Amino acid sequence: ASFLPVSSEHDDVLNVSIAGKMEKIATACLHDTNAKILDVGCGDAAILKFLKSVGGSEKQYTGIDLSGVMIEAAQSRFRKASFAKANFLHWSPDTDPAYDTVLFNGSLQFFADAMAALRAAASLLGPRGRIVIAHAHGAEFVRDERTNNPVTVAATMPSAEWLHDAAHALGLTVLPAEADLDLDAFYLVVLQRT
């Protein structure tokens, strides 16, 4: 979002805890070698640094965001990646739409209709594709954001029950999370095409 600070290559603001979470998100995205990734609400593409560190390819990455400021920042940092300034719910890719992963990293809460966003994401998945829903600060942080800024933050992070129902309706399966993962502190859920 354009109101967020733009990170830089030498930005040490990401502490070790957040960097570790970003690496876990990146790893969840790369379930297949050479995975083609669509990052919805990409901001300045901060995840791309972590995707590359776990074997991802900048050329296989497409970021989409409503903010032109963020898209310009991302394009200046990652010249081999593709970016689009657009509303995801009204966007269609210029190339083959079969993505291996559609990522909502700190962005699903900005959609008033999460099911519409997930339906649009599912329509872009390839045969073994997955949707990764993540927020490095967790569901509790998003609930606080929603309380303090309900105009900008349209929703909270989906509950496990809601996700299971949504996944079933979309022909997806919720993959088991790490046993010790506390979604309130670090939200990371993977929906896999069955």
PDB file of N, CA and C in Angstrom, residues 8-110:
ATOM      1  N   SER A   8      14.453  -0.982   1.234  1.00  0.00           N
ATOM      2  CA  SER A   8      15.592  -0.890   0.324  1.00  0.00           C
ATOM      3  C   SER A   8      16.474  -2.113   0.512  1.00  0.00           C
ATOM      4  N   GLU A   9      17.382  -2.328  -0.402  1.00  0.00           N
ATOM      5  CA  GLU A   9      18.268  -3.493  -0.342  1.00  0.00           C
ATOM      6  C   GLU A   9      19.082  -3.515   0.960  1.00  0.00           C
ATOM      7  N   HIS A  10      19.454  -2.364   1.467  1.00  0.00           N
ATOM      8  CA  HIS A  10      20.266  -2.297   2.675  1.00  0.00           C
ATOM      9  C   HIS A  10      19.423  -2.053   3.929  1.00  0.00           C
ATOM     10  N   ASP A  11      18.133  -2.245   3.813  1.00  0.00           N
ATOM     11  CA  ASP A  11      17.204  -1.982   4.906  1.00  0.00           C
ATOM     12  C   ASP A  11      17.343  -3.044   5.992  1.00  0.00           C
ATOM     13  N   ASP A  12      17.798  -2.637   7.154  1.00  0.00           N
ATOM     14  CA  ASP A  12      17.944  -3.564   8.271  1.00  0.00           C
ATOM     15  C   ASP A  12      16.773  -3.484   9.239  1.00  0.00           C
ATOM     16  N   VAL A  13      15.676  -2.840   8.817  1.00  0.00           N
ATOM     17  CA  VAL A  13      14.511  -2.708   9.679  1.00  0.00           C
ATOM     18  C   VAL A  13      13.895  -4.078   9.976  1.00  0.00           C
ATOM     19  N   LEU A  14      13.955  -4.987   8.987  1.00  0.00           N
ATOM     20  CA  LEU A  14      13.430  -6.334   9.209  1.00  0.00           C
ATOM     21  C   LEU A  14      14.286  -7.010  10.265  1.00  0.00           C
ATOM     22  N   ASN A  15      13.697  -7.281  11.415  1.00  0.00           N
ATOM     23  CA  ASN A  15      14.486  -7.957  12.427  1.00  0.00           C
ATOM     24  C   ASN A  15      14.592  -9.446  12.092  1.00  0.00           C
ATOM     25  N   VAL A  16      15.391 -10.157  12.839  1.00  0.00           N
ATOM     26  CA  VAL A  16      15.644 -11.567  12.575  1.00  0.00           C
ATOM     27  C   VAL A  16      14.347 -12.368  12.603  1.00  0.00           C
ATOM     28  N   SER A  17      13.445 -12.047  13.511  1.00  0.00           N
ATOM     29  CA  SER A  17      12.181 -12.760  13.618  1.00  0.00           C
ATOM     30  C   SER A  17      11.337 -12.595  12.353  1.00  0.00           C
ATOM     31  N   ILE A  18      11.207 -11.369  11.864  1.00  0.00           N
ATOM     32  CA  ILE A  18      10.418 -11.106  10.656  1.00  0.00           C
ATOM     33  C   ILE A  18      11.108 -11.733   9.448  1.00  0.00           C
ATOM     34  N   ALA A  19      12.417 -11.610   9.367  1.00  0.00           N
ATOM     35  CA  ALA A  19      13.149 -12.214   8.249  1.00  0.00           C
ATOM     36  C   ALA A  19      12.936 -13.724   8.226  1.00  0.00           C
ATOM     37  N   GLY A  20      12.961 -14.347   9.383  1.00  0.00           N
ATOM     38  CA  GLY A  20      12.713 -15.793   9.460  1.00  0.00           C
ATOM     39  C   GLY A  20      11.311 -16.157   8.995  1.00  0.00           C
ATOM     40  N   LYS A  21      10.342 -15.320   9.353  1.00  0.00           N
ATOM     41  CA  LYS A  21       8.958 -15.560   8.911  1.00  0.00           C
ATOM     42  C   LYS A  21       8.830 -15.362   7.409  1.00  0.00           C
ATOM     43  N   MET A  22       9.477 -14.333   6.881  1.00  0.00           N
ATOM     44  CA  MET A  22       9.431 -14.086   5.437  1.00  0.00           C
ATOM     45  C   MET A  22      10.061 -15.254   4.679  1.00  0.00           C
ATOM     46  N   GLU A  23      11.108 -15.823   5.230  1.00  0.00           N
ATOM     47  CA  GLU A  23      11.733 -16.989   4.590  1.00  0.00           C
ATOM     48  C   GLU A  23      10.785 -18.186   4.602  1.00  0.00           C
ATOM     49  N   LYS A  24      10.047 -18.370   5.688  1.00  0.00           N
ATOM     50  CA  LYS A  24       9.059 -19.461   5.750  1.00  0.00           C
ATOM     51  C   LYS A  24       7.943 -19.241   4.728  1.00  0.00           C
ATOM     52  N   ILE A  25       7.524 -18.002   4.566  1.00  0.00           N
ATOM     53  CA  ILE A  25       6.493 -17.684   3.564  1.00  0.00           C
ATOM     54  C   ILE A  25       7.037 -18.002   2.176  1.00  0.00           C
ATOM     55  N   ALA A  26       8.264 -17.582   1.907  1.00  0.00           N
ATOM     56  CA  ALA A  26       8.886 -17.844   0.607  1.00  0.00           C
ATOM     57  C   ALA A  26       8.999 -19.343   0.352  1.00  0.00           C
ATOM     58  N   THR A  27       9.394 -20.094   1.355  1.00  0.00           N
ATOM     59  CA  THR A  27       9.519 -21.547   1.218  1.00  0.00           C
ATOM     60  C   THR A  27       8.164 -22.184   0.924  1.00  0.00           C
ATOM     61  N   ALA A  28       7.118 -21.696   1.558  1.00  0.00           N
ATOM     62  CA  ALA A  28       5.765 -22.220   1.297  1.00  0.00           C
ATOM     63  C   ALA A  28       5.347 -21.963  -0.151  1.00  0.00           C
ATOM     64  N   CYS A  29       5.833 -20.882  -0.725  1.00  0.00           N
ATOM     65  CA  CYS A  29       5.510 -20.545  -2.119  1.00  0.00           C
ATOM     66  C   CYS A  29       6.224 -21.446  -3.113  1.00  0.00           C
ATOM     67  N   LEU A  30       7.401 -21.907  -2.761  1.00  0.00           N
ATOM     68  CA  LEU A  30       8.249 -22.664  -3.690  1.00  0.00           C
ATOM     69  C   LEU A  30       8.115 -24.166  -3.483  1.00  0.00           C
ATOM     70  N   HIS A  31       6.907 -24.670  -3.626  1.00  0.00           N
ATOM     71  CA  HIS A  31       6.672 -26.108  -3.470  1.00  0.00           C
ATOM     72  C   HIS A  31       7.148 -26.889  -4.677  1.00  0.00           C
ATOM     73  N   ASP A  32       7.471 -26.202  -5.752  1.00  0.00           N
ATOM     74  CA  ASP A  32       7.889 -26.815  -6.999  1.00  0.00           C
ATOM     75  C   ASP A  32       9.105 -26.039  -7.513  1.00  0.00           C
ATOM     76  N   THR A  33      10.064 -26.741  -8.117  1.00  0.00           N
ATOM     77  CA  THR A  33      11.211 -26.022  -8.674  1.00  0.00           C
ATOM     78  C   THR A  33      10.732 -25.128  -9.801  1.00  0.00           C
ATOM     79  N   ASN A  34      11.294 -23.960  -9.859  1.00  0.00           N
ATOM     80  CA  ASN A  34      10.952 -22.979 -10.887  1.00  0.00           C
ATOM     81  C   ASN A  34       9.481 -22.551 -10.818  1.00  0.00           C
ATOM     82  N   ALA A  35       8.933 -22.477  -9.617  1.00  0.00           N
ATOM     83  CA  ALA A  35       7.530 -22.114  -9.427  1.00  0.00           C
ATOM     84  C   ALA A  35       7.236 -20.716  -9.979  1.00  0.00           C
ATOM     85  N   LYS A  36       6.126 -20.613 -10.681  1.00  0.00           N
ATOM     86  CA  LYS A  36       5.636 -19.344 -11.218  1.00  0.00           C
ATOM     87  C   LYS A  36       4.731 -18.730 -10.152  1.00  0.00           C
ATOM     88  N   ILE A  37       5.084 -17.542  -9.663  1.00  0.00           N
ATOM     89  CA  ILE A  37       4.417 -16.959  -8.497  1.00  0.00           C
ATOM     90  C   ILE A  37       3.750 -15.636  -8.843  1.00  0.00           C
ATOM     91  N   LEU A  38       2.505 -15.488  -8.387  1.00  0.00           N
ATOM     92  CA  LEU A  38       1.778 -14.230  -8.455  1.00  0.00           C
ATOM     93  C   LEU A  38       1.623 -13.717  -7.035  1.00  0.00           C
ATOM     94  N   ASP A  39       2.123 -12.521  -6.783  1.00  0.00           N
ATOM     95  CA  ASP A  39       2.072 -11.894  -5.455  1.00  0.00           C
ATOM     96  C   ASP A  39       1.020 -10.794  -5.486  1.00  0.00           C
ATOM     97  N   VAL A  40      -0.114 -11.045  -4.840  1.00  0.00           N
ATOM     98  CA  VAL A  40      -1.243 -10.114  -4.837  1.00  0.00           C
ATOM     99  C   VAL A  40      -1.060  -9.107  -3.701  1.00  0.00           C
ATOM    100  N   GLY A  41      -1.066  -7.822  -4.053  1.00  0.00           N
ATOM    101  CA  GLY A  41      -0.789  -6.785  -3.053  1.00  0.00           C
ATOM    102  C   GLY A  41       0.690  -6.798  -2.717  1.00  0.00           C
ATOM    103  N   CYS A  42       1.522  -6.855  -3.750  1.00  0.00           N
ATOM    104  CA  CYS A  42       2.960  -7.088  -3.592  1.00  0.00           C
ATOM    105  C   CYS A  42       3.695  -5.947  -2.899  1.00  0.00           C
ATOM    106  N   GLY A  43       3.109  -4.750  -2.870  1.00  0.00           N
ATOM    107  CA  GLY A  43       3.837  -3.618  -2.306  1.00  0.00           C
ATOM    108  C   GLY A  43       5.110  -3.386  -3.091  1.00  0.00           C
ATOM    109  N   ASP A  44       6.236  -3.265  -2.391  1.00  0.00           N
ATOM    110  CA  ASP A  44       7.514  -3.053  -3.070  1.00  0.00           C
ATOM    111  C   ASP A  44       8.245  -4.366  -3.336  1.00  0.00           C
ATOM    112  N   ALA A  45       7.502  -5.479  -3.305  1.00  0.00           N
ATOM    113  CA  ALA A  45       8.031  -6.824  -3.599  1.00  0.00           C
ATOM    114  C   ALA A  45       9.072  -7.283  -2.580  1.00  0.00           C
ATOM    115  N   ALA A  46       8.892  -6.915  -1.329  1.00  0.00           N
ATOM    116  CA  ALA A  46       9.845  -7.302  -0.282  1.00  0.00           C
ATOM    117  C   ALA A  46      10.035  -8.817  -0.208  1.00  0.00           C
ATOM    118  N   ILE A  47       9.010  -9.600  -0.505  1.00  0.00           N
ATOM    119  CA  ILE A  47       9.119 -11.066  -0.434  1.00  0.00           C
ATOM    120  C   ILE A  47      10.091 -11.606  -1.470  1.00  0.00           C
ATOM    121  N   LEU A  48      10.304 -10.889  -2.552  1.00  0.00           N
ATOM    122  CA  LEU A  48      11.129 -11.407  -3.646  1.00  0.00           C
ATOM    123  C   LEU A  48      12.570 -11.675  -3.212  1.00  0.00           C
ATOM    124  N   LYS A  49      13.096 -10.846  -2.358  1.00  0.00           N
ATOM    125  CA  LYS A  49      14.439 -11.074  -1.803  1.00  0.00           C
ATOM    126  C   LYS A  49      14.501 -12.445  -1.125  1.00  0.00           C
ATOM    127  N   PHE A  50      13.450 -12.798  -0.404  1.00  0.00           N
ATOM    128  CA  PHE A  50      13.412 -14.069   0.317  1.00  0.00           C
ATOM    129  C   PHE A  50      13.128 -15.237  -0.624  1.00  0.00           C
ATOM    130  N   LEU A  51      12.293 -15.008  -1.621  1.00  0.00           N
ATOM    131  CA  LEU A  51      12.051 -16.049  -2.632  1.00  0.00           C
ATOM    132  C   LEU A  51      13.365 -16.415  -3.326  1.00  0.00           C
ATOM    133  N   LYS A  52      14.128 -15.408  -3.681  1.00  0.00           N
ATOM    134  CA  LYS A  52      15.418 -15.655  -4.340  1.00  0.00           C
ATOM    135  C   LYS A  52      16.377 -16.392  -3.410  1.00  0.00           C
ATOM    136  N   SER A  53      16.336 -16.077  -2.119  1.00  0.00           N
ATOM    137  CA  SER A  53      17.262 -16.715  -1.167  1.00  0.00           C
ATOM    138  C   SER A  53      16.960 -18.197  -0.955  1.00  0.00           C
ATOM    139  N   VAL A  54      15.730 -18.638  -1.256  1.00  0.00           N
ATOM    140  CA  VAL A  54      15.377 -20.057  -1.099  1.00  0.00           C
ATOM    141  C   VAL A  54      15.239 -20.754  -2.460  1.00  0.00           C
ATOM    142  N   GLY A  55      15.772 -20.127  -3.510  1.00  0.00           N
ATOM    143  CA  GLY A  55      15.823 -20.783  -4.810  1.00  0.00           C
ATOM    144  C   GLY A  55      14.828 -20.311  -5.840  1.00  0.00           C
ATOM    145  N   GLY A  56      14.041 -19.292  -5.525  1.00  0.00           N
ATOM    146  CA  GLY A  56      13.069 -18.769  -6.477  1.00  0.00           C
ATOM    147  C   GLY A  56      13.731 -17.926  -7.553  1.00  0.00           C
ATOM    148  N   SER A  57      13.001 -17.728  -8.631  1.00  0.00           N
ATOM    149  CA  SER A  57      13.520 -16.969  -9.768  1.00  0.00           C
ATOM    150  C   SER A  57      12.761 -15.654  -9.917  1.00  0.00           C
ATOM    151  N   GLU A  58      13.514 -14.587 -10.041  1.00  0.00           N
ATOM    152  CA  GLU A  58      12.916 -13.273 -10.259  1.00  0.00           C
ATOM    153  C   GLU A  58      12.082 -13.267 -11.547  1.00  0.00           C
ATOM    154  N   LYS A  59      12.529 -14.001 -12.551  1.00  0.00           N
ATOM    155  CA  LYS A  59      11.820 -14.054 -13.833  1.00  0.00           C
ATOM    156  C   LYS A  59      10.477 -14.773 -13.724  1.00  0.00           C
ATOM    157  N   GLN A  60      10.303 -15.594 -12.718  1.00  0.00           N
ATOM    158  CA  GLN A  60       9.068 -16.356 -12.535  1.00  0.00           C
ATOM    159  C   GLN A  60       8.077 -15.640 -11.608  1.00  0.00           C
ATOM    160  N   TYR A  61       8.386 -14.418 -11.238  1.00  0.00           N
ATOM    161  CA  TYR A  61       7.603 -13.654 -10.260  1.00  0.00           C
ATOM    162  C   TYR A  61       6.816 -12.554 -10.959  1.00  0.00           C
ATOM    163  N   THR A  62       5.531 -12.462 -10.605  1.00  0.00           N
ATOM    164  CA  THR A  62       4.692 -11.341 -11.027  1.00  0.00           C
ATOM    165  C   THR A  62       4.080 -10.735  -9.773  1.00  0.00           C
ATOM    166  N   GLY A  63       4.207  -9.427  -9.637  1.00  0.00           N
ATOM    167  CA  GLY A  63       3.606  -8.716  -8.514  1.00  0.00           C
ATOM    168  C   GLY A  63       2.509  -7.794  -9.018  1.00  0.00           C
ATOM    169  N   ILE A  64       1.433  -7.716  -8.266  1.00  0.00           N
ATOM    170  CA  ILE A  64       0.313  -6.832  -8.614  1.00  0.00           C
ATOM    171  C   ILE A  64      -0.054  -6.020  -7.382  1.00  0.00           C
ATOM    172  N   ASP A  65      -0.309  -4.723  -7.592  1.00  0.00           N
ATOM    173  CA  ASP A  65      -0.655  -3.846  -6.475  1.00  0.00           C
ATOM    174  C   ASP A  65      -1.464  -2.665  -7.012  1.00  0.00           C
ATOM    175  N   LEU A  66      -2.314  -2.109  -6.174  1.00  0.00           N
ATOM    176  CA  LEU A  66      -3.086  -0.920  -6.539  1.00  0.00           C
ATOM    177  C   LEU A  66      -2.235   0.347  -6.559  1.00  0.00           C
ATOM    178  N   SER A  67      -1.146   0.335  -5.814  1.00  0.00           N
ATOM    179  CA  SER A  67      -0.327   1.530  -5.641  1.00  0.00           C
ATOM    180  C   SER A  67       0.762   1.648  -6.707  1.00  0.00           C
ATOM    181  N   GLY A  68       0.681   2.707  -7.483  1.00  0.00           N
ATOM    182  CA  GLY A  68       1.725   2.985  -8.461  1.00  0.00           C
ATOM    183  C   GLY A  68       3.067   3.263  -7.813  1.00  0.00           C
ATOM    184  N   VAL A  69       3.055   3.889  -6.646  1.00  0.00           N
ATOM    185  CA  VAL A  69       4.290   4.178  -5.912  1.00  0.00           C
ATOM    186  C   VAL A  69       5.004   2.877  -5.569  1.00  0.00           C
ATOM    187  N   MET A  70       4.246   1.909  -5.082  1.00  0.00           N
ATOM    188  CA  MET A  70       4.842   0.628  -4.714  1.00  0.00           C
ATOM    189  C   MET A  70       5.320  -0.138  -5.947  1.00  0.00           C
ATOM    190  N   ILE A  71       4.551  -0.115  -7.008  1.00  0.00           N
ATOM    191  CA  ILE A  71       4.959  -0.807  -8.242  1.00  0.00           C
ATOM    192  C   ILE A  71       6.248  -0.196  -8.784  1.00  0.00           C
ATOM    193  N   GLU A  72       6.347   1.119  -8.785  1.00  0.00           N
ATOM    194  CA  GLU A  72       7.580   1.781  -9.249  1.00  0.00           C
ATOM    195  C   GLU A  72       8.774   1.387  -8.379  1.00  0.00           C
ATOM    196  N   ALA A  73       8.566   1.337  -7.067  1.00  0.00           N
ATOM    197  CA  ALA A  73       9.648   0.941  -6.159  1.00  0.00           C
ATOM    198  C   ALA A  73      10.074  -0.504  -6.437  1.00  0.00           C
ATOM    199  N   ALA A  74       9.102  -1.375  -6.634  1.00  0.00           N
ATOM    200  CA  ALA A  74       9.409  -2.785  -6.917  1.00  0.00           C
ATOM    201  C   ALA A  74      10.160  -2.926  -8.237  1.00  0.00           C
ATOM    202  N   GLN A  75       9.697  -2.228  -9.259  1.00  0.00           N
ATOM    203  CA  GLN A  75      10.335  -2.309 -10.578  1.00  0.00           C
ATOM    204  C   GLN A  75      11.770  -1.804 -10.541  1.00  0.00           C
ATOM    205  N   SER A  76      12.031  -0.794  -9.714  1.00  0.00           N
ATOM    206  CA  SER A  76      13.391  -0.265  -9.635  1.00  0.00           C
ATOM    207  C   SER A  76      14.336  -1.243  -8.930  1.00  0.00           C
ATOM    208  N   ARG A  77      13.816  -2.086  -8.073  1.00  0.00           N
ATOM    209  CA  ARG A  77      14.638  -3.055  -7.335  1.00  0.00           C
ATOM    210  C   ARG A  77      14.794  -4.379  -8.069  1.00  0.00           C
ATOM    211  N   PHE A  78      13.763  -4.774  -8.795  1.00  0.00           N
ATOM    212  CA  PHE A  78      13.745  -6.104  -9.410  1.00  0.00           C
ATOM    213  C   PHE A  78      13.385  -5.981 -10.895  1.00  0.00           C
ATOM    214  N   ARG A  79      14.384  -5.802 -11.710  1.00  0.00           N
ATOM    215  CA  ARG A  79      14.180  -5.513 -13.137  1.00  0.00           C
ATOM    216  C   ARG A  79      13.758  -6.730 -13.961  1.00  0.00           C
ATOM    217  N   LYS A  80      14.011  -7.935 -13.483  1.00  0.00           N
ATOM    218  CA  LYS A  80      13.666  -9.140 -14.246  1.00  0.00           C
ATOM    219  C   LYS A  80      12.270  -9.659 -13.925  1.00  0.00           C
ATOM    220  N   ALA A  81      11.668  -9.143 -12.869  1.00  0.00           N
ATOM    221  CA  ALA A  81      10.315  -9.561 -12.479  1.00  0.00           C
ATOM    222  C   ALA A  81       9.284  -8.761 -13.278  1.00  0.00           C
ATOM    223  N   SER A  82       8.046  -9.227 -13.249  1.00  0.00           N
ATOM    224  CA  SER A  82       6.942  -8.530 -13.916  1.00  0.00           C
ATOM    225  C   SER A  82       6.043  -7.908 -12.851  1.00  0.00           C
ATOM    226  N   PHE A  83       5.507  -6.727 -13.153  1.00  0.00           N
ATOM    227  CA  PHE A  83       4.636  -6.033 -12.215  1.00  0.00           C
ATOM    228  C   PHE A  83       3.454  -5.415 -12.945  1.00  0.00           C
ATOM    229  N   ALA A  84       2.342  -5.304 -12.235  1.00  0.00           N
ATOM    230  CA  ALA A  84       1.156  -4.659 -12.798  1.00  0.00           C
ATOM    231  C   ALA A  84       0.506  -3.799 -11.726  1.00  0.00           C
ATOM    232  N   LYS A  85       0.167  -2.568 -12.093  1.00  0.00           N
ATOM    233  CA  LYS A  85      -0.623  -1.702 -11.218  1.00  0.00           C
ATOM    234  C   LYS A  85      -2.070  -1.947 -11.609  1.00  0.00           C
ATOM    235  N   ALA A  86      -2.789  -2.663 -10.751  1.00  0.00           N
ATOM    236  CA  ALA A  86      -4.160  -3.046 -11.095  1.00  0.00           C
ATOM    237  C   ALA A  86      -4.906  -3.542  -9.871  1.00  0.00           C
ATOM    238  N   ASN A  87      -6.220  -3.583 -10.014  1.00  0.00           N
ATOM    239  CA  ASN A  87      -7.097  -4.192  -9.021  1.00  0.00           C
ATOM    240  C   ASN A  87      -7.151  -5.683  -9.337  1.00  0.00           C
ATOM    241  N   PHE A  88      -6.700  -6.508  -8.428  1.00  0.00           N
ATOM    242  CA  PHE A  88      -6.615  -7.954  -8.654  1.00  0.00           C
ATOM    243  C   PHE A  88      -7.942  -8.558  -9.106  1.00  0.00           C
ATOM    244  N   LEU A  89      -9.039  -8.092  -8.544  1.00  0.00           N
ATOM    245  CA  LEU A  89     -10.341  -8.675  -8.876  1.00  0.00           C
ATOM    246  C   LEU A  89     -10.792  -8.362 -10.304  1.00  0.00           C
ATOM    247  N   HIS A  90     -10.128  -7.406 -10.948  1.00  0.00           N
ATOM    248  CA  HIS A  90     -10.473  -7.034 -12.329  1.00  0.00           C
ATOM    249  C   HIS A  90      -9.290  -7.202 -13.282  1.00  0.00           C
ATOM    250  N   TRP A  91      -8.281  -7.938 -12.859  1.00  0.00           N
ATOM    251  CA  TRP A  91      -7.042  -8.094 -13.621  1.00  0.00           C
ATOM    252  C   TRP A  91      -7.015  -9.444 -14.320  1.00  0.00           C
ATOM    253  N   SER A  92      -6.443  -9.472 -15.492  1.00  0.00           N
ATOM    254  CA  SER A  92      -6.163 -10.755 -16.142  1.00  0.00           C
ATOM    255  C   SER A  92      -4.747 -10.695 -16.688  1.00  0.00           C
ATOM    256  N   PRO A  93      -4.002 -11.782 -16.515  1.00  0.00           N
ATOM    257  CA  PRO A  93      -2.601 -11.788 -16.923  1.00  0.00           C
ATOM    258  C   PRO A  93      -2.447 -11.713 -18.437  1.00  0.00           C
ATOM    259  N   ASP A  94      -1.308 -11.139 -18.854  1.00  0.00           N
ATOM    260  CA  ASP A  94      -0.994 -11.029 -20.280  1.00  0.00           C
ATOM    261  C   ASP A  94      -0.518 -12.358 -20.857  1.00  0.00           C
ATOM    262  N   THR A  95      -0.014 -13.221 -19.990  1.00  0.00           N
ATOM    263  CA  THR A  95       0.549 -14.496 -20.432  1.00  0.00           C
ATOM    264  C   THR A  95      -0.274 -15.651 -19.870  1.00  0.00           C
ATOM    265  N   ASP A  96       0.253 -16.855 -20.004  1.00  0.00           N
ATOM    266  CA  ASP A  96      -0.413 -18.055 -19.477  1.00  0.00           C
ATOM    267  C   ASP A  96      -0.771 -17.845 -18.006  1.00  0.00           C
ATOM    268  N   PRO A  97      -2.046 -17.963 -17.668  1.00  0.00           N
ATOM    269  CA  PRO A  97      -2.465 -17.671 -16.302  1.00  0.00           C
ATOM    270  C   PRO A  97      -2.224 -18.804 -15.300  1.00  0.00           C
ATOM    271  N   ALA A  98      -1.573 -19.865 -15.683  1.00  0.00           N
ATOM    272  CA  ALA A  98      -1.385 -20.993 -14.767  1.00  0.00           C
ATOM    273  C   ALA A  98      -0.209 -20.728 -13.823  1.00  0.00           C
ATOM    274  N   TYR A  99      -0.526 -20.217 -12.643  1.00  0.00           N
ATOM    275  CA  TYR A  99       0.498 -19.960 -11.634  1.00  0.00           C
ATOM    276  C   TYR A  99       0.627 -21.170 -10.721  1.00  0.00           C
ATOM    277  N   ASP A 100       1.846 -21.408 -10.259  1.00  0.00           N
ATOM    278  CA  ASP A 100       2.071 -22.470  -9.279  1.00  0.00           C
ATOM    279  C   ASP A 100       1.655 -22.006  -7.893  1.00  0.00           C
ATOM    280  N   THR A 101       1.825 -20.706  -7.638  1.00  0.00           N
ATOM    281  CA  THR A 101       1.462 -20.127  -6.352  1.00  0.00           C
ATOM    282  C   THR A 101       0.863 -18.748  -6.553  1.00  0.00           C
ATOM    283  N   VAL A 102      -0.250 -18.500  -5.854  1.00  0.00           N
ATOM    284  CA  VAL A 102      -0.780 -17.145  -5.724  1.00  0.00           C
ATOM    285  C   VAL A 102      -0.623 -16.795  -4.250  1.00  0.00           C
ATOM    286  N   LEU A 103       0.107 -15.729  -3.985  1.00  0.00           N
ATOM    287  CA  LEU A 103       0.462 -15.322  -2.627  1.00  0.00           C
ATOM    288  C   LEU A 103      -0.311 -14.078  -2.210  1.00  0.00           C
ATOM    289  N   PHE A 104      -0.910 -14.160  -1.019  1.00  0.00           N
ATOM    290  CA  PHE A 104      -1.478 -12.993  -0.338  1.00  0.00           C
ATOM    291  C   PHE A 104      -0.628 -12.806   0.914  1.00  0.00           C
ATOM    292  N   ASN A 105       0.398 -11.988   0.826  1.00  0.00           N
ATOM    293  CA  ASN A 105       1.293 -11.761   1.955  1.00  0.00           C
ATOM    294  C   ASN A 105       0.985 -10.400   2.568  1.00  0.00           C
ATOM    295  N   GLY A 106       0.231 -10.407   3.649  1.00  0.00           N
ATOM    296  CA  GLY A 106      -0.160  -9.153   4.290  1.00  0.00           C
ATOM    297  C   GLY A 106      -1.118  -8.353   3.439  1.00  0.00           C
ATOM    298  N   SER A 107      -1.940  -9.038   2.633  1.00  0.00           N
ATOM    299  CA  SER A 107      -2.836  -8.306   1.735  1.00  0.00           C
ATOM    300  C   SER A 107      -4.287  -8.783   1.755  1.00  0.00           C
ATOM    301  N   LEU A 108      -4.559  -9.992   2.187  1.00  0.00           N
ATOM    302  CA  LEU A 108      -5.936 -10.498   2.112  1.00  0.00           C
ATOM    303  C   LEU A 108      -6.898  -9.652   2.937  1.00  0.00           C
ATOM    304  N   GLN A 109      -6.425  -9.065   4.024  1.00  0.00           N
ATOM    305  CA  GLN A 109      -7.287  -8.258   4.887  1.00  0.00           C
ATOM    306  C   GLN A 109      -7.778  -6.979   4.223  1.00  0.00           C
ATOM    307  N   PHE A 110      -7.203  -6.619   3.086  1.00  0.00           N
ATOM    308  CA  PHE A 110      -7.638  -5.416   2.380  1.00  0.00           C
ATOM    309  C   PHE A 110      -8.778  -5.693   1.394  1.00  0.00           C
TER     310      PHE A 110
END
